[in-house]
PDB file of C-alpha atoms in Angstrom:
ATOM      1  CA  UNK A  10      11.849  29.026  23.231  1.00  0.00           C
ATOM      2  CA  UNK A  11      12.142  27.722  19.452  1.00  0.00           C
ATOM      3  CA  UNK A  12       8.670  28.411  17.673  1.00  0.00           C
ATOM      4  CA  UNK A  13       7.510  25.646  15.102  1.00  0.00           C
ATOM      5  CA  UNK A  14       4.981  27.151  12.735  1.00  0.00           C
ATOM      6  CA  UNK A  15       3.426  24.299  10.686  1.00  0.00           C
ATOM      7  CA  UNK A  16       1.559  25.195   7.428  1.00  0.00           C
ATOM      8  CA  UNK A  17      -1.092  24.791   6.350  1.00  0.00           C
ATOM      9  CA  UNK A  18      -3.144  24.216   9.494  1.00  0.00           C
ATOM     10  CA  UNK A  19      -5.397  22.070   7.341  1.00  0.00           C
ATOM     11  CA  UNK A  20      -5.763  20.330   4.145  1.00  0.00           C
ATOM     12  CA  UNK A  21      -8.752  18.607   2.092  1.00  0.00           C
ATOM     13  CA  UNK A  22      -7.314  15.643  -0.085  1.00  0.00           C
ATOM     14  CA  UNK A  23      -8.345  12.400  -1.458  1.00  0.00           C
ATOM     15  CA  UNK A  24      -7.149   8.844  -1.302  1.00  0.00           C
ATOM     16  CA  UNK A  25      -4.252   8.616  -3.215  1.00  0.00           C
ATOM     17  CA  UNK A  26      -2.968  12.044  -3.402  1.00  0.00           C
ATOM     18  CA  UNK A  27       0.350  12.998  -2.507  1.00  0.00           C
ATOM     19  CA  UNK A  28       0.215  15.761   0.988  1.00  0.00           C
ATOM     20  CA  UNK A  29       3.346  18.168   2.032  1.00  0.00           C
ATOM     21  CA  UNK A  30       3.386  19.444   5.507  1.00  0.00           C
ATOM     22  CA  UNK A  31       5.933  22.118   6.040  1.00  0.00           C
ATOM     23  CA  UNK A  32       7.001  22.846   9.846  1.00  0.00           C
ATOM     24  CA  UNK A  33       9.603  25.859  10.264  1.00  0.00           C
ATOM     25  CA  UNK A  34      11.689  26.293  13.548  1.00  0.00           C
ATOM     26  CA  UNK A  35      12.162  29.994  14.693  1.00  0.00           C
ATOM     27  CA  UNK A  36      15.849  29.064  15.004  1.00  0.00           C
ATOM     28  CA  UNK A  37      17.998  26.669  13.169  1.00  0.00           C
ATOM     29  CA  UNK A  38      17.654  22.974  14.046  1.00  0.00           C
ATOM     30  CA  UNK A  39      20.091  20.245  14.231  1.00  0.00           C
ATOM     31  CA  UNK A  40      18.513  16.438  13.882  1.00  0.00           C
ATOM     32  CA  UNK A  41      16.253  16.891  16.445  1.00  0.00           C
ATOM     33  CA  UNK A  42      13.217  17.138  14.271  1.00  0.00           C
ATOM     34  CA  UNK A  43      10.259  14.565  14.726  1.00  0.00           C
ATOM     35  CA  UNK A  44       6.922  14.083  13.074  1.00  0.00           C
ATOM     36  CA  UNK A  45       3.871  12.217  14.924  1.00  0.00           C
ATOM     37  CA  UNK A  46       0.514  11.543  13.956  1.00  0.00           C
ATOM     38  CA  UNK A  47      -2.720  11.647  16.282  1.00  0.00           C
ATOM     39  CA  UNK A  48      -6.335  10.565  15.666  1.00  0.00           C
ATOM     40  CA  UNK A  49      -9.014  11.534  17.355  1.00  0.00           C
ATOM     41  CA  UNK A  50      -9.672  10.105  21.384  1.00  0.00           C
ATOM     42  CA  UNK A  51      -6.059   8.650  20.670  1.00  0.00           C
ATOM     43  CA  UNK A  52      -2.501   9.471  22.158  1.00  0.00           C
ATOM     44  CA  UNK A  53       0.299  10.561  19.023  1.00  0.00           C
ATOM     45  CA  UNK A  54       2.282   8.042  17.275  1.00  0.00           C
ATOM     46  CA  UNK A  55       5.797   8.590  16.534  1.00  0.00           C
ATOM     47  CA  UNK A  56       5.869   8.761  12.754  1.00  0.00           C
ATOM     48  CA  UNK A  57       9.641  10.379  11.828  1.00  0.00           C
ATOM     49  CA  UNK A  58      12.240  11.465  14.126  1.00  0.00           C
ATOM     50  CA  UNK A  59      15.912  12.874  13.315  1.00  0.00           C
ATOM     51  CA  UNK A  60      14.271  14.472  10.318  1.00  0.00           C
ATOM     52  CA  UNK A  61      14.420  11.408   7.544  1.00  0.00           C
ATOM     53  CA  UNK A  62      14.515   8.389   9.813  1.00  0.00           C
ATOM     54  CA  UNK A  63      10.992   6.073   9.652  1.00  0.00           C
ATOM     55  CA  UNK A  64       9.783   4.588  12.981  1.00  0.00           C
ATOM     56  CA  UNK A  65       9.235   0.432  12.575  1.00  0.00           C
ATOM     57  CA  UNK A  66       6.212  -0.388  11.393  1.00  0.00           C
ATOM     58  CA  UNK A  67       5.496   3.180   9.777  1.00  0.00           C
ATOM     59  CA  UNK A  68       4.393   2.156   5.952  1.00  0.00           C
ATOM     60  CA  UNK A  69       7.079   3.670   3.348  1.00  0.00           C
ATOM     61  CA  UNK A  70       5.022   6.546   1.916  1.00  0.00           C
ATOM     62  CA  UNK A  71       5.748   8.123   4.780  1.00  0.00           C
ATOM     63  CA  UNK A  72       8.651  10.736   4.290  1.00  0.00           C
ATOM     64  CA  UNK A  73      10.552  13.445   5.937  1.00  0.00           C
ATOM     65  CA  UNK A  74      13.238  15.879   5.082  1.00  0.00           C
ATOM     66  CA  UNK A  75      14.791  19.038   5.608  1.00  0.00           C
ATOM     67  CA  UNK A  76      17.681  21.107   7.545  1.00  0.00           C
ATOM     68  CA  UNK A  77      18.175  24.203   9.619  1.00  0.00           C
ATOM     69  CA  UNK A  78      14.881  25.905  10.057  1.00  0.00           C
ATOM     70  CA  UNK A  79      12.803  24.305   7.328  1.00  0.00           C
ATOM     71  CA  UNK A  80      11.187  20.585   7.172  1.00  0.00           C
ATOM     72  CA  UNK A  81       8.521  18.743   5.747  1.00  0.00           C
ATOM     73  CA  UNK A  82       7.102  15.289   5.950  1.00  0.00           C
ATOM     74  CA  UNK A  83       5.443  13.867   2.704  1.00  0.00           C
ATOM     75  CA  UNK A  84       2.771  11.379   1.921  1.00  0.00           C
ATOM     76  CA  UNK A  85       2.565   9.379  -0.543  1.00  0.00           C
ATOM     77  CA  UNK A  86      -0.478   7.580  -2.008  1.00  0.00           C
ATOM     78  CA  UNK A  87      -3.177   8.877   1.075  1.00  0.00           C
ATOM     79  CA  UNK A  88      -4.304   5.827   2.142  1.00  0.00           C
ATOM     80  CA  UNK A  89      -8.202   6.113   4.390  1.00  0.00           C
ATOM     81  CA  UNK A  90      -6.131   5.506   7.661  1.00  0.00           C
ATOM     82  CA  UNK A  91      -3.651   8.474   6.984  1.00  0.00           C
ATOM     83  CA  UNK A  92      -6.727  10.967   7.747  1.00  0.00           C
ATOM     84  CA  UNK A  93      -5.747  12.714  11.022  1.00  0.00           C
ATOM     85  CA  UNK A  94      -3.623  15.260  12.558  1.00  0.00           C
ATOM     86  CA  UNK A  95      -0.006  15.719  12.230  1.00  0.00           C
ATOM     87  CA  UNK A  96       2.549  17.104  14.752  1.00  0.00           C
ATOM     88  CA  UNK A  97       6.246  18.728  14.431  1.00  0.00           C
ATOM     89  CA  UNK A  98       8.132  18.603  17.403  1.00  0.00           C
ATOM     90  CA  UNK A  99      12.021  20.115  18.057  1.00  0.00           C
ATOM     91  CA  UNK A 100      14.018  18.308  21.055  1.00  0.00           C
ATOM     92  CA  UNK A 101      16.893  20.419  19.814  1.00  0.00           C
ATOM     93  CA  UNK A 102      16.840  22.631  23.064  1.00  0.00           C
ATOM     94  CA  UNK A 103      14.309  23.006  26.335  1.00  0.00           C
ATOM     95  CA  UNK A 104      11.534  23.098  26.308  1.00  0.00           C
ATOM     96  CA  UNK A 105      10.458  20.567  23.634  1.00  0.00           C
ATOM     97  CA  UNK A 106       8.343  22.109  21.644  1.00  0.00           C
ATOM     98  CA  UNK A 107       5.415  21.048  18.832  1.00  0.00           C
ATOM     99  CA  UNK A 108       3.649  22.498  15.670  1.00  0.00           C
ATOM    100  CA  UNK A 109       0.430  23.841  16.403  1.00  0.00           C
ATOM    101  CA  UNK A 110      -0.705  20.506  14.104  1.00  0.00           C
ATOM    102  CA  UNK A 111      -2.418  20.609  10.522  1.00  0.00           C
ATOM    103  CA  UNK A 112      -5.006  18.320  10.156  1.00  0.00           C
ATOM    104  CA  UNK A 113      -5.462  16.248   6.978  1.00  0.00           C
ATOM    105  CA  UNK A 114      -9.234  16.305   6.034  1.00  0.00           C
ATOM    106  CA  UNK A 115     -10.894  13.899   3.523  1.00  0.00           C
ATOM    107  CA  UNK A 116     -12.022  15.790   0.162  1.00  0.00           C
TER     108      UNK A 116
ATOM    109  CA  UNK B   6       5.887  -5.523  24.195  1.00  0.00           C
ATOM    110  CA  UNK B   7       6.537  -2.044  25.942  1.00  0.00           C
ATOM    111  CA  UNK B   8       3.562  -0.310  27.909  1.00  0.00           C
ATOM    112  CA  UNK B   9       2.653   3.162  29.329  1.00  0.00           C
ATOM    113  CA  UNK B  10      -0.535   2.283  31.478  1.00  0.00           C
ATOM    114  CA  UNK B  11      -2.283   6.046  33.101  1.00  0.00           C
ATOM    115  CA  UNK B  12      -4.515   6.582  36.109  1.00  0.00           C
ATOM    116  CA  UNK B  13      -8.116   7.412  35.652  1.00  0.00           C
ATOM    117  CA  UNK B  14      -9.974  10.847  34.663  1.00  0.00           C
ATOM    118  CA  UNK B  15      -9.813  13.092  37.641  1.00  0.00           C
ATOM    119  CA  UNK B  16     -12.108  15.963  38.064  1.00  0.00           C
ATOM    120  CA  UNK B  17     -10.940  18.526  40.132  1.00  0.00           C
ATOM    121  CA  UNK B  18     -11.747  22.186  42.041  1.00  0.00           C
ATOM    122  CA  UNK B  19      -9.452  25.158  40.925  1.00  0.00           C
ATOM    123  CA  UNK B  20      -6.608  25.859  43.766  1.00  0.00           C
ATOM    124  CA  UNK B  21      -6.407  21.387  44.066  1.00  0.00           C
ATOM    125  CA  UNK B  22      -3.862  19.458  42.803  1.00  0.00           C
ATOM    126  CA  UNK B  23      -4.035  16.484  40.728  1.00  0.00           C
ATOM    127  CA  UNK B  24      -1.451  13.078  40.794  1.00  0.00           C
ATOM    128  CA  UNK B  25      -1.229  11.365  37.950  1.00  0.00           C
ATOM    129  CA  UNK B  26       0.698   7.873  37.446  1.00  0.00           C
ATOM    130  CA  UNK B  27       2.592   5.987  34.317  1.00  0.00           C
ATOM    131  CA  UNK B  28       2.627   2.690  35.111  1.00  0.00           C
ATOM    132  CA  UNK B  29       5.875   1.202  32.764  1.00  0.00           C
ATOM    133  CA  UNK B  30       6.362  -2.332  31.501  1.00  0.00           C
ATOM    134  CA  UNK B  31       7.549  -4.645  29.162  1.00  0.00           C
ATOM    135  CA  UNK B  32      11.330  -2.845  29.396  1.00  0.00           C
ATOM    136  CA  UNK B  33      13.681  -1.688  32.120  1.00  0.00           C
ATOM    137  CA  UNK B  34      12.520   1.590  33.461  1.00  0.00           C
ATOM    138  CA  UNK B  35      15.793   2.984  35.071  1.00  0.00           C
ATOM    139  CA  UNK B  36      17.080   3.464  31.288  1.00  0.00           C
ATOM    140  CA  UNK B  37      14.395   5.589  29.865  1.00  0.00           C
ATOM    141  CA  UNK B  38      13.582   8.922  30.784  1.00  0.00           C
ATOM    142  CA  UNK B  39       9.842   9.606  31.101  1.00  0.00           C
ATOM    143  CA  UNK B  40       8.403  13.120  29.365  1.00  0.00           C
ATOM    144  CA  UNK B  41       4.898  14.159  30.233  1.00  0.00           C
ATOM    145  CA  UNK B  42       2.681  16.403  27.797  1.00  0.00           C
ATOM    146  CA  UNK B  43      -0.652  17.928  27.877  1.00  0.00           C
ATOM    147  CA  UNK B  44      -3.466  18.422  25.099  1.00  0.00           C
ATOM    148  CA  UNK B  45      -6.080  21.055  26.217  1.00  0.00           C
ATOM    149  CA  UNK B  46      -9.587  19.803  24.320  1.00  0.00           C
ATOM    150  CA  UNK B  47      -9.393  20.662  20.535  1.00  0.00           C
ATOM    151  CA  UNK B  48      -5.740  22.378  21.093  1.00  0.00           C
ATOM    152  CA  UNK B  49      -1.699  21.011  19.924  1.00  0.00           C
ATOM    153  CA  UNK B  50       0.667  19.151  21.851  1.00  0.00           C
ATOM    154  CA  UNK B  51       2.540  21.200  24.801  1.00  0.00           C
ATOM    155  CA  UNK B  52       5.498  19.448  26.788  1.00  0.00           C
ATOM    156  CA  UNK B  53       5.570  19.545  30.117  1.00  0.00           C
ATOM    157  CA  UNK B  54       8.781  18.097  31.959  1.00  0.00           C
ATOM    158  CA  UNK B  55      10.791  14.628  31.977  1.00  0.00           C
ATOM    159  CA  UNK B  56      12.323  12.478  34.709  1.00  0.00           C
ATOM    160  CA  UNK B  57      14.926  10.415  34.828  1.00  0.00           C
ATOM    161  CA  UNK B  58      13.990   7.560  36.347  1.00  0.00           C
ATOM    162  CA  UNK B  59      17.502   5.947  37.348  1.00  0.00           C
ATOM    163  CA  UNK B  60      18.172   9.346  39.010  1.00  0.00           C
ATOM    164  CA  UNK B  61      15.316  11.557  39.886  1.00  0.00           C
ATOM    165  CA  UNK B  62      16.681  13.940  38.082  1.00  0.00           C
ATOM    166  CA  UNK B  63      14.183  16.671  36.407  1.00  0.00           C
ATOM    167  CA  UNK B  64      13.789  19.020  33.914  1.00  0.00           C
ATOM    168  CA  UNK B  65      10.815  21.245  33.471  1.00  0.00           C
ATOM    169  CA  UNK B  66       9.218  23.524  31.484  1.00  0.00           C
ATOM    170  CA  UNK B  67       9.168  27.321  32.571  1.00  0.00           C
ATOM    171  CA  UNK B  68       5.876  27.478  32.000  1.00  0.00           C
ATOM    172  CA  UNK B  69       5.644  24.838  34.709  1.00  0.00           C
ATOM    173  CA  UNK B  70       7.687  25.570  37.142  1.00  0.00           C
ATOM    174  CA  UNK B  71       6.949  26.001  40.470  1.00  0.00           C
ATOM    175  CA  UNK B  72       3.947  23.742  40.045  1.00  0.00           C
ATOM    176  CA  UNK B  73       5.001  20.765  38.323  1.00  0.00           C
ATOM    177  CA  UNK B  74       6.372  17.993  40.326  1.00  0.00           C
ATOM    178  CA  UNK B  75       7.477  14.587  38.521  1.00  0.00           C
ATOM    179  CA  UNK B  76       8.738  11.439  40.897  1.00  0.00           C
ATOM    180  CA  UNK B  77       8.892   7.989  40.307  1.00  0.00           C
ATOM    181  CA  UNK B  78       8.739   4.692  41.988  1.00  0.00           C
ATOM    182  CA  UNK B  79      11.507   2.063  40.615  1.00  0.00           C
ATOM    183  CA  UNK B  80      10.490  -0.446  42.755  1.00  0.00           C
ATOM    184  CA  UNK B  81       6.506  -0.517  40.750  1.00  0.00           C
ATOM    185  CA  UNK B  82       8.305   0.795  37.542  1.00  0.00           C
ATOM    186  CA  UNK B  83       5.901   3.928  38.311  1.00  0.00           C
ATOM    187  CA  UNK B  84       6.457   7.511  37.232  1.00  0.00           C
ATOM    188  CA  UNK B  85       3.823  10.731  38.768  1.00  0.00           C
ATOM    189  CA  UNK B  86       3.320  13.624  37.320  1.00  0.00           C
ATOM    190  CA  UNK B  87       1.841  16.197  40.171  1.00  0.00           C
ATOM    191  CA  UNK B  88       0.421  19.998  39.173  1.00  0.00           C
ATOM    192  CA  UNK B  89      -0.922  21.990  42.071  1.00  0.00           C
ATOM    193  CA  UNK B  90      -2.981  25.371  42.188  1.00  0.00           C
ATOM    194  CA  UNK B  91      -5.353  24.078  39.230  1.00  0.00           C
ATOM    195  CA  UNK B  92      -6.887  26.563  37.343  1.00  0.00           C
ATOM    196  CA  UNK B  93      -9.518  25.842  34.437  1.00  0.00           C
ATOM    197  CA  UNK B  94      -6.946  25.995  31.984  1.00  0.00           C
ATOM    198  CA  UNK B  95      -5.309  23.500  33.182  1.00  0.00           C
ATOM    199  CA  UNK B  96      -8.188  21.186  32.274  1.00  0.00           C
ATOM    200  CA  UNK B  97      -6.705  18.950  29.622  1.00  0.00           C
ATOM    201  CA  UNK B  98      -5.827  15.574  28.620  1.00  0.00           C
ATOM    202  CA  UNK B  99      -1.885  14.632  30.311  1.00  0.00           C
ATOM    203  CA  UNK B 100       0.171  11.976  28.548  1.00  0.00           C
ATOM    204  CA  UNK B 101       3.422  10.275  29.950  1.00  0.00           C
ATOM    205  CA  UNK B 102       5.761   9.064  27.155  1.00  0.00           C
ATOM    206  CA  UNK B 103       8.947   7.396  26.971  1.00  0.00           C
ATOM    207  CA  UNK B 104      11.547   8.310  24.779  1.00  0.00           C
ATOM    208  CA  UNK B 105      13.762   6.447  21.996  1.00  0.00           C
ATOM    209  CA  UNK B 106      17.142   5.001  23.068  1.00  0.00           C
ATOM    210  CA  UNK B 107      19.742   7.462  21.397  1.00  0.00           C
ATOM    211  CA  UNK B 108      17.452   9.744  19.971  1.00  0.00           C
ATOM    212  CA  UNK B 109      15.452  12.416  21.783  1.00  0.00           C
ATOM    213  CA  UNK B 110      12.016  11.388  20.452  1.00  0.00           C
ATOM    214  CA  UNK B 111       8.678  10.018  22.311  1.00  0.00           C
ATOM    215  CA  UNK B 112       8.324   6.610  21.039  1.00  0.00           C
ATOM    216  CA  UNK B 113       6.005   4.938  23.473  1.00  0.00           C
ATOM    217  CA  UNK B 114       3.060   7.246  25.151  1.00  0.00           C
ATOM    218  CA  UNK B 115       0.575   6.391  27.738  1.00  0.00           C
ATOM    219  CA  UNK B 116      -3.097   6.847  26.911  1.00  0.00           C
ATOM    220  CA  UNK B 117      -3.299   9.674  28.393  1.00  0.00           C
ATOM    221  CA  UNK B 118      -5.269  10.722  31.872  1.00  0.00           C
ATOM    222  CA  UNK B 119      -8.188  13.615  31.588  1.00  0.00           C
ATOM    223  CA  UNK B 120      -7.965  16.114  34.046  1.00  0.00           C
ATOM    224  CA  UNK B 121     -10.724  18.334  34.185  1.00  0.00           C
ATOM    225  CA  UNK B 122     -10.717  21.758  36.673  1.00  0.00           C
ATOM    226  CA  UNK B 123     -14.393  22.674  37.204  1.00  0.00           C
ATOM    227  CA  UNK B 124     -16.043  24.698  40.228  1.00  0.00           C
TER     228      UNK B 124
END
């Protein structure tokens, strides 16, 4: 099974700070790299998937990048609502598998 | 608008099995495959299985199989996710989601179905 190892597993920031999440595969990855983001009592939203590409509706300080075994998804400008938990997850091979999440904290 | 609509909070004895169903609307279900994934309380995201829903097809996790049975039910647009011999880890909240035309990503989810295994 391919092991994604997100870092850090949480972070304190304040509105309008700039957050990096970095999520490393135990193997290299082809585009199969997606980012979602979960709040509490609530099912994940699809945030990023083939690495760089933005899901409708997802505002523009949202960011991803990355190749082979090392990604990270960037925001921009923390806005209140951007408080939760964020998820990696590889579809490049069975089973899917997911960070163990790093939850973004208010300062 | 698309929809993933779950079954209610079960509670159930260890050794039982549990049935839970995705109700699907607002797009064609045959085209989609359906993915299920479980959150035990305060832990990550683990995946589970999908179907196909145009075929039956199936395609579990290890971890899963052997206990795991996903079917679905064109005619009410209706995917199940079934896991048998329950133990207390099993006790968790199970989401069905359907995945992204052309890309292997889960773009709509369900809102998920708490199972809980208690004696």
């Amino acid at each position: 099974d391919i092991q994604m190892t997100q870092s850090p597993s949480s972070v304190s920031a304040s509105v309008g700070d700039r957050v990096t999440i970095t999520c490393r595969a135990s193997q290299a990855l082809t585009s199969w790299l997606a980012w979602y983001q979960q709040k509490p009592g609530k099912a994940p939203r699809l945030l990023i998937y083939a690495v760089s590409r933005l899901e409708s509706g997802v505002p523009s300080r949202f960011s991803g990048s990355g190749s082979g075994t090392d990604f990270t998804l960037t925001i921009s400008n923390l806005q209140p609502e951007d408080f939760a938990t964020y998820y990696c997850q590889q579809a490049n091979s069975f089973p899917y598998t997911f960070g163990q999440g790093t939850k973004l904290e208010m300062k | 608008q698309v929809q993933l609509v779950q079954s209610g909070a079960e509670v159930k004895k260890p050794g039982a099995s549990v049935k839970v169903s995705c109700k699907a609307s607002g797009y064609t279900f045959n085209n989609f495959f359906v993915h299920w994934v479980r959150q035990a309380p305060g832990q990550g995201l683990e995946w589970m299985g999908w179907i196909n829903p145009n075929s039956g097809g199936t395609n579990y996790a290890q971890k899963f199989q052997g206990r795991v049975t996903m079917a679905r039910d064109t005619s009410i647009s209706t995917a199940y996710m079934e896991l048998s011999g329950l133990r207390s880890d099993d006790t968790a909240v199970y989401y069905c989601a359907r995945e992204m035309e052309q890309w292997l990503v889960l773009h709509y989810w369900g809102q998920g179905t708490l199972v809980t295994v208690s004696s």
